[in-house]
């Protein structure tokens, strides 16, 4: 008897992108999410402190916001989670919002600083 479940699982495994390709896709998607108060994406703004991508498509994001009293602090992590869940190859997303260390302008990329006229 043919095992359709096993066949399906094998096909899915073959279609999964490798870790570096998946990480590149996730970073690309993070660059489409903008801080609600600053017209720069959250990745270049330096709000993403850590990105862990596992080959099986599990993604852990450790991020912060520009200020603890940010008006979207309650909803923004869910927005990031839902957006990253749309990336092909991502199966599960966990977003942890942290406040330590506090965000500072030094975390911004040069591109973000240039965009904001800080260079």
Coordinates of N, CA, C and O in Angstrom, one line a residue:
X1 N 0.8 -1.2 0.0 CA 0.0 0.0 0.0 C 0.9 1.3 0.0 O 1.9 1.3 0.7
X2 N 0.5 2.2 -0.8 CA 1.3 3.4 -1.0 C 1.0 4.4 0.2 O -0.1 4.6 0.6
X3 N 2.1 4.9 0.8 CA 1.9 5.8 2.0 C 1.9 7.3 1.5 O 2.9 7.9 1.3
X4 N 0.7 7.8 1.3 CA 0.5 9.1 0.7 C 1.0 10.2 1.7 O 1.6 11.2 1.3
X5 N 0.9 10.0 3.0 CA 1.3 10.9 4.0 C 2.8 11.1 3.9 O 3.4 12.2 3.9
X6 N 3.5 9.9 3.9 CA 5.0 10.0 3.8 C 5.4 10.6 2.5 O 6.3 11.5 2.5
X7 N 4.7 10.3 1.4 CA 5.1 11.0 0.1 C 4.9 12.5 0.2 O 5.7 13.2 -0.3
X8 N 3.8 12.9 0.8 CA 3.5 14.3 0.9 C 4.6 15.0 1.7 O 5.0 16.1 1.4
X9 N 4.9 14.4 2.8 CA 6.0 15.0 3.7 C 7.3 15.1 3.0 O 8.0 16.1 3.1
X10 N 7.6 14.1 2.2 CA 8.9 14.1 1.4 C 8.9 15.2 0.4 O 9.9 15.9 0.2
X11 N 7.7 15.4 -0.2 CA 7.6 16.5 -1.2 C 7.8 17.9 -0.6 O 8.4 18.7 -1.1
X12 N 7.2 18.0 0.6 CA 7.3 19.3 1.3 C 8.7 19.6 1.7 O 9.2 20.7 1.6
X13 N 9.4 18.5 2.2 CA 10.8 18.7 2.6 C 11.7 19.1 1.4 O 12.6 19.9 1.6
X14 N 11.4 18.6 0.2 CA 12.2 18.9 -0.9 C 11.9 20.3 -1.4 O 12.8 21.0 -2.0
X15 N 10.8 20.9 -1.1 CA 10.5 22.2 -1.5 C 10.9 23.3 -0.5 O 10.8 24.5 -0.8
X16 N 11.3 22.9 0.7 CA 11.7 23.9 1.7 C 13.0 24.6 1.3 O 13.9 23.9 0.9
X17 N 13.0 25.9 1.4 CA 14.3 26.6 1.1 C 15.3 26.3 2.1 O 15.0 26.0 3.3
X18 N 16.6 26.5 1.8 CA 17.6 26.3 2.8 C 17.6 27.4 3.8 O 16.9 28.4 3.5
X19 N 18.3 27.3 4.9 CA 18.2 28.2 6.0 C 18.6 29.6 5.5 O 18.0 30.6 5.8
X20 N 19.7 29.8 4.7 CA 20.2 31.1 4.3 C 19.2 31.8 3.4 O 18.9 33.0 3.4
X21 N 18.6 31.0 2.5 CA 17.6 31.5 1.6 C 16.3 32.0 2.3 O 15.8 33.0 2.1
X22 N 15.9 31.2 3.3 CA 14.7 31.5 4.1 C 15.0 32.8 4.9 O 14.2 33.7 5.0
X23 N 16.2 32.8 5.5 CA 16.6 34.0 6.3 C 16.6 35.3 5.4 O 16.1 36.3 5.8
X24 N 17.0 35.2 4.2 CA 17.0 36.3 3.3 C 15.6 36.7 2.9 O 15.3 37.9 2.9
X25 N 14.7 35.8 2.8 CA 13.3 36.1 2.5 C 12.7 36.8 3.7 O 11.9 37.7 3.5
X26 N 13.0 36.4 4.9 CA 12.4 36.9 6.1 C 12.9 38.4 6.3 O 12.2 39.3 6.6
X27 N 14.2 38.6 6.0 CA 14.8 39.9 6.2 C 14.1 40.9 5.1 O 13.8 42.0 5.4
X28 N 13.9 40.3 3.9 CA 13.3 41.1 2.9 C 11.9 41.5 3.3 O 11.4 42.6 3.1
X29 N 11.2 40.6 4.0 CA 9.8 40.9 4.4 C 9.9 41.8 5.6 O 9.0 42.7 5.7
X30 N 10.8 41.7 6.5 CA 11.0 42.7 7.6 C 11.2 44.1 7.1 O 10.7 45.0 7.7
X31 N 11.8 44.2 6.0 CA 12.0 45.5 5.4 C 10.8 46.1 4.8 O 10.8 47.3 4.3
X32 N 9.7 45.4 4.8 CA 8.4 45.9 4.3 C 7.5 46.4 5.5 O 6.5 47.0 5.2
X33 N 8.0 46.2 6.7 CA 7.2 46.6 7.9 C 7.9 47.9 8.4 O 9.0 48.0 8.7
X34 N 7.1 49.0 8.5 CA 7.6 50.3 8.9 C 7.1 50.6 10.3 O 6.0 50.3 10.7
X35 N 8.0 51.3 11.0 CA 7.7 51.9 12.3 C 6.5 52.9 12.0 O 6.6 53.7 11.1
X36 N 5.5 52.9 12.9 CA 4.4 53.8 12.7 C 4.7 55.3 12.9 O 4.0 56.1 12.4
X37 N 5.8 55.6 13.5 CA 6.1 57.0 13.8 C 7.3 57.5 13.0 O 7.5 58.7 12.9
X38 N 8.1 56.6 12.5 CA 9.4 56.9 11.8 C 9.3 56.3 10.4 O 9.1 55.0 10.4
X39 N 9.4 57.0 9.3 CA 9.2 56.4 8.0 C 10.4 55.5 7.5 O 11.0 55.7 6.5
X40 N 10.8 54.6 8.4 CA 11.9 53.6 8.1 C 11.5 52.2 8.5 O 10.8 52.1 9.5
X41 N 11.9 51.2 7.7 CA 11.5 49.9 8.1 C 12.2 49.4 9.4 O 13.2 49.9 9.8
X42 N 11.5 48.5 10.0 CA 12.0 48.1 11.4 C 13.3 47.4 11.4 O 14.0 47.4 12.4
X43 N 13.7 46.8 10.2 CA 15.0 46.1 10.2 C 16.1 47.1 10.1 O 17.1 47.0 10.9
X44 N 16.0 48.0 9.2 CA 17.1 49.0 9.1 C 17.1 50.0 10.2 O 18.1 50.6 10.6
X45 N 15.9 50.2 10.9 CA 15.8 51.0 12.1 C 16.6 50.4 13.3 O 16.9 51.1 14.2
X46 N 16.8 49.1 13.2 CA 17.5 48.4 14.3 C 16.6 47.9 15.4 O 17.1 47.7 16.5
X47 N 15.3 47.8 15.1 CA 14.4 47.3 16.1 C 14.5 45.8 16.2 O 14.0 45.2 17.2
X48 N 15.0 45.1 15.2 CA 15.2 43.6 15.3 C 16.5 43.3 16.0 O 17.6 43.6 15.4
X49 N 16.5 42.8 17.2 CA 17.7 42.5 17.9 C 18.3 41.1 17.5 O 19.5 40.9 17.5
X50 N 17.4 40.2 17.3 CA 17.8 38.8 17.0 C 16.8 38.2 16.0 O 15.6 38.4 16.2
X51 N 17.4 37.4 15.1 CA 16.5 36.6 14.2 C 17.1 35.2 14.1 O 18.2 35.0 13.7
X52 N 16.3 34.3 14.6 CA 16.7 32.9 14.5 C 15.8 32.1 13.6 O 14.6 32.1 13.7
X53 N 16.4 31.6 12.5 CA 15.7 30.8 11.5 C 16.1 29.4 11.5 O 17.3 29.1 11.4
X54 N 15.2 28.5 11.7 CA 15.5 27.1 11.7 C 15.1 26.5 10.4 O 14.2 26.9 9.8
X55 N 15.8 25.5 9.9 CA 15.6 24.9 8.6 C 14.1 24.4 8.4 O 13.6 24.5 7.3
X56 N 13.5 24.0 9.5 CA 12.1 23.5 9.4 C 11.1 24.7 9.2 O 9.9 24.4 9.1
X57 N 11.6 25.9 9.2 CA 10.7 27.0 9.0 C 10.2 27.7 10.2 O 9.3 28.5 10.2
X58 N 10.8 27.3 11.3 CA 10.4 28.0 12.6 C 11.3 29.2 12.8 O 12.5 29.2 12.6
X59 N 10.6 30.3 13.1 CA 11.3 31.6 13.2 C 11.1 32.3 14.5 O 10.0 32.3 15.0
X60 N 12.2 32.7 15.2 CA 12.1 33.4 16.4 C 12.7 34.8 16.2 O 13.8 35.0 15.7
X61 N 11.9 35.8 16.6 CA 12.3 37.2 16.4 C 12.3 37.9 17.8 O 11.4 37.8 18.5
X62 N 13.5 38.5 18.1 CA 13.6 39.3 19.3 C 13.7 40.7 18.9 O 14.6 41.1 18.1
X63 N 12.7 41.6 19.3 CA 12.7 42.9 18.8 C 12.3 43.9 19.9 O 11.8 43.5 21.0
X64 N 12.4 45.2 19.6 CA 12.0 46.2 20.5 C 11.2 47.2 19.7 O 11.0 47.1 18.5
X65 N 10.8 48.3 20.4 CA 10.2 49.4 19.7 C 11.1 50.7 20.1 O 11.9 50.6 21.0
X66 N 10.8 51.8 19.5 CA 11.7 53.0 19.8 C 11.5 53.5 21.2 O 12.4 54.1 21.8
X67 N 10.3 53.2 21.8 CA 10.0 53.7 23.1 C 9.0 52.8 23.8 O 8.1 52.3 23.1
X68 N 9.1 52.5 25.1 CA 8.2 51.6 25.8 C 6.7 52.1 25.7 O 5.8 51.3 25.8
X69 N 6.5 53.4 25.6 CA 5.2 54.0 25.6 C 4.7 54.2 24.2 O 3.7 54.9 23.9
X70 N 5.3 53.4 23.2 CA 4.8 53.5 21.8 C 3.4 53.1 21.8 O 3.0 52.1 22.4
X71 N 2.5 53.8 21.0 CA 1.1 53.5 21.0 C 0.7 52.2 20.4 O -0.3 51.7 20.6
X72 N 1.6 51.6 19.7 CA 1.3 50.3 19.0 C 2.0 49.1 19.8 O 2.1 48.0 19.2
X73 N 2.5 49.3 20.9 CA 3.3 48.3 21.6 C 2.5 47.0 21.8 O 3.1 45.9 21.8
X74 N 1.2 47.1 22.0 CA 0.4 45.9 22.2 C 0.1 45.2 21.0 O -0.1 44.0 21.0
X75 N 0.1 45.8 19.8 CA -0.4 45.2 18.6 C 0.8 44.9 17.6 O 0.6 44.1 16.7
X76 N 1.8 45.7 17.7 CA 2.9 45.6 16.7 C 3.6 44.2 16.6 O 3.8 43.7 15.5
X77 N 3.9 43.5 17.7 CA 4.5 42.2 17.6 C 3.6 41.2 16.8 O 4.0 40.4 16.0
X78 N 2.3 41.3 17.0 CA 1.3 40.5 16.3 C 1.4 40.8 14.8 O 1.3 39.9 14.0
X79 N 1.5 42.0 14.5 CA 1.6 42.5 13.1 C 2.8 41.9 12.4 O 2.8 41.3 11.3
X80 N 3.9 41.9 13.1 CA 5.2 41.3 12.6 C 5.0 39.8 12.4 O 5.4 39.3 11.4
X81 N 4.4 39.2 13.4 CA 4.2 37.7 13.4 C 3.4 37.3 12.2 O 3.7 36.4 11.4
X82 N 2.3 38.0 11.9 CA 1.4 37.7 10.8 C 2.1 38.0 9.5 O 1.8 37.2 8.5
X83 N 2.8 39.0 9.4 CA 3.5 39.4 8.2 C 4.6 38.3 7.8 O 4.6 37.8 6.7
X84 N 5.4 37.9 8.8 CA 6.4 36.9 8.5 C 5.8 35.5 8.3 O 6.4 34.7 7.5
X85 N 4.6 35.2 8.8 CA 4.0 34.0 8.5 C 3.6 33.8 7.0 O 3.4 32.7 6.6
X86 N 3.6 34.9 6.3 CA 3.2 34.9 4.9 C 4.4 34.5 4.0 O 4.3 34.3 2.8
X87 N 5.6 34.5 4.6 CA 6.8 34.1 3.8 C 6.8 32.7 3.4 O 6.7 31.8 4.3
X88 N 6.9 32.3 2.2 CA 7.0 30.9 1.8 C 8.1 30.2 2.5 O 9.3 30.6 2.5
X89 N 7.8 29.1 3.1 CA 8.8 28.3 3.8 C 8.7 28.5 5.3 O 9.3 27.7 6.1
X90 N 8.0 29.5 5.8 CA 7.9 29.8 7.2 C 6.7 29.0 7.7 O 5.6 29.1 7.2
X91 N 6.9 28.2 8.8 CA 5.8 27.4 9.4 C 5.3 28.0 10.7 O 4.1 27.9 11.0
X92 N 6.2 28.6 11.5 CA 5.8 29.1 12.8 C 6.6 30.3 13.1 O 7.8 30.3 12.8
X93 N 6.0 31.4 13.7 CA 6.7 32.6 14.0 C 6.5 32.9 15.5 O 5.3 32.9 15.9
X94 N 7.5 33.2 16.2 CA 7.4 33.7 17.6 C 8.1 35.0 17.6 O 9.3 35.1 17.3
X95 N 7.4 36.0 18.1 CA 8.0 37.4 18.3 C 8.0 37.7 19.8 O 7.0 37.7 20.4
X96 N 9.2 38.0 20.3 CA 9.4 38.5 21.6 C 9.7 39.9 21.6 O 10.7 40.4 21.0
X97 N 8.9 40.7 22.3 CA 9.1 42.2 22.5 C 9.9 42.4 23.8 O 9.5 41.9 24.8
X98 N 11.1 43.0 23.6 CA 12.0 43.2 24.8 C 12.3 44.7 24.9 O 12.2 45.4 23.9
X99 N 12.7 45.1 26.1 CA 13.0 46.5 26.3 C 14.5 46.7 26.7 O 14.9 47.8 27.0
X100 N 15.2 45.6 26.9 CA 16.6 45.6 27.3 C 17.4 44.9 26.3 O 17.2 43.7 26.1
X101 N 18.4 45.5 25.7 CA 18.8 46.9 25.9 C 17.8 47.9 25.2 O 17.2 47.5 24.3
X102 N 17.7 49.1 25.7 CA 16.8 50.0 25.1 C 17.3 50.4 23.7 O 18.5 50.4 23.4
X103 N 16.4 50.7 22.8 CA 16.8 51.0 21.4 C 17.5 52.4 21.5 O 17.1 53.3 22.3
X104 N 18.4 52.5 20.6 CA 19.1 53.8 20.4 C 19.4 54.0 18.9 O 19.4 53.1 18.1
X105 N 19.7 55.2 18.5 CA 19.9 55.6 17.1 C 21.2 54.9 16.6 O 21.3 54.7 15.4
X106 N 22.0 54.4 17.5 CA 23.3 53.8 17.0 C 22.9 52.4 16.4 O 23.8 51.8 15.7
X107 N 21.8 51.9 16.6 CA 21.4 50.6 16.1 C 20.9 50.7 14.6 O 20.8 49.7 13.9
X108 N 20.7 51.9 14.1 CA 20.2 52.1 12.8 C 21.3 51.8 11.7 O 22.5 52.1 12.0
X109 N 20.9 51.3 10.6 CA 21.9 51.2 9.5 C 22.2 52.5 8.9 O 21.4 53.5 9.1
X110 N 23.3 52.6 8.1 CA 23.6 53.9 7.5 C 22.5 54.3 6.5 O 22.3 55.5 6.3
X111 N 21.9 53.3 5.9 CA 20.8 53.6 4.9 C 19.7 54.3 5.6 O 19.1 55.3 5.1
X112 N 19.3 53.8 6.8 CA 18.2 54.5 7.6 C 18.6 55.9 8.0 O 17.8 56.8 8.0
X113 N 19.9 56.0 8.5 CA 20.3 57.3 8.9 C 20.3 58.3 7.7 O 19.9 59.5 7.9
X114 N 20.7 57.8 6.6 CA 20.7 58.7 5.4 C 19.3 59.1 5.0 O 19.0 60.2 4.7
X115 N 18.4 58.1 5.1 CA 17.0 58.4 4.8 C 16.4 59.4 5.7 O 15.5 60.2 5.3
X116 N 16.8 59.4 6.9 CA 16.3 60.4 7.9 C 17.1 61.7 8.0 O 16.9 62.5 8.9
X117 N 18.1 61.8 7.1 CA 19.0 63.0 7.1 C 19.9 63.1 8.3 O 20.3 64.2 8.7
X118 N 20.3 62.0 8.8 CA 21.2 61.9 10.0 C 22.7 61.7 9.6 O 23.6 61.7 10.4
X119 N 23.0 61.6 8.3 CA 24.4 61.4 7.8 C 24.8 62.6 7.0 O 24.0 63.2 6.3

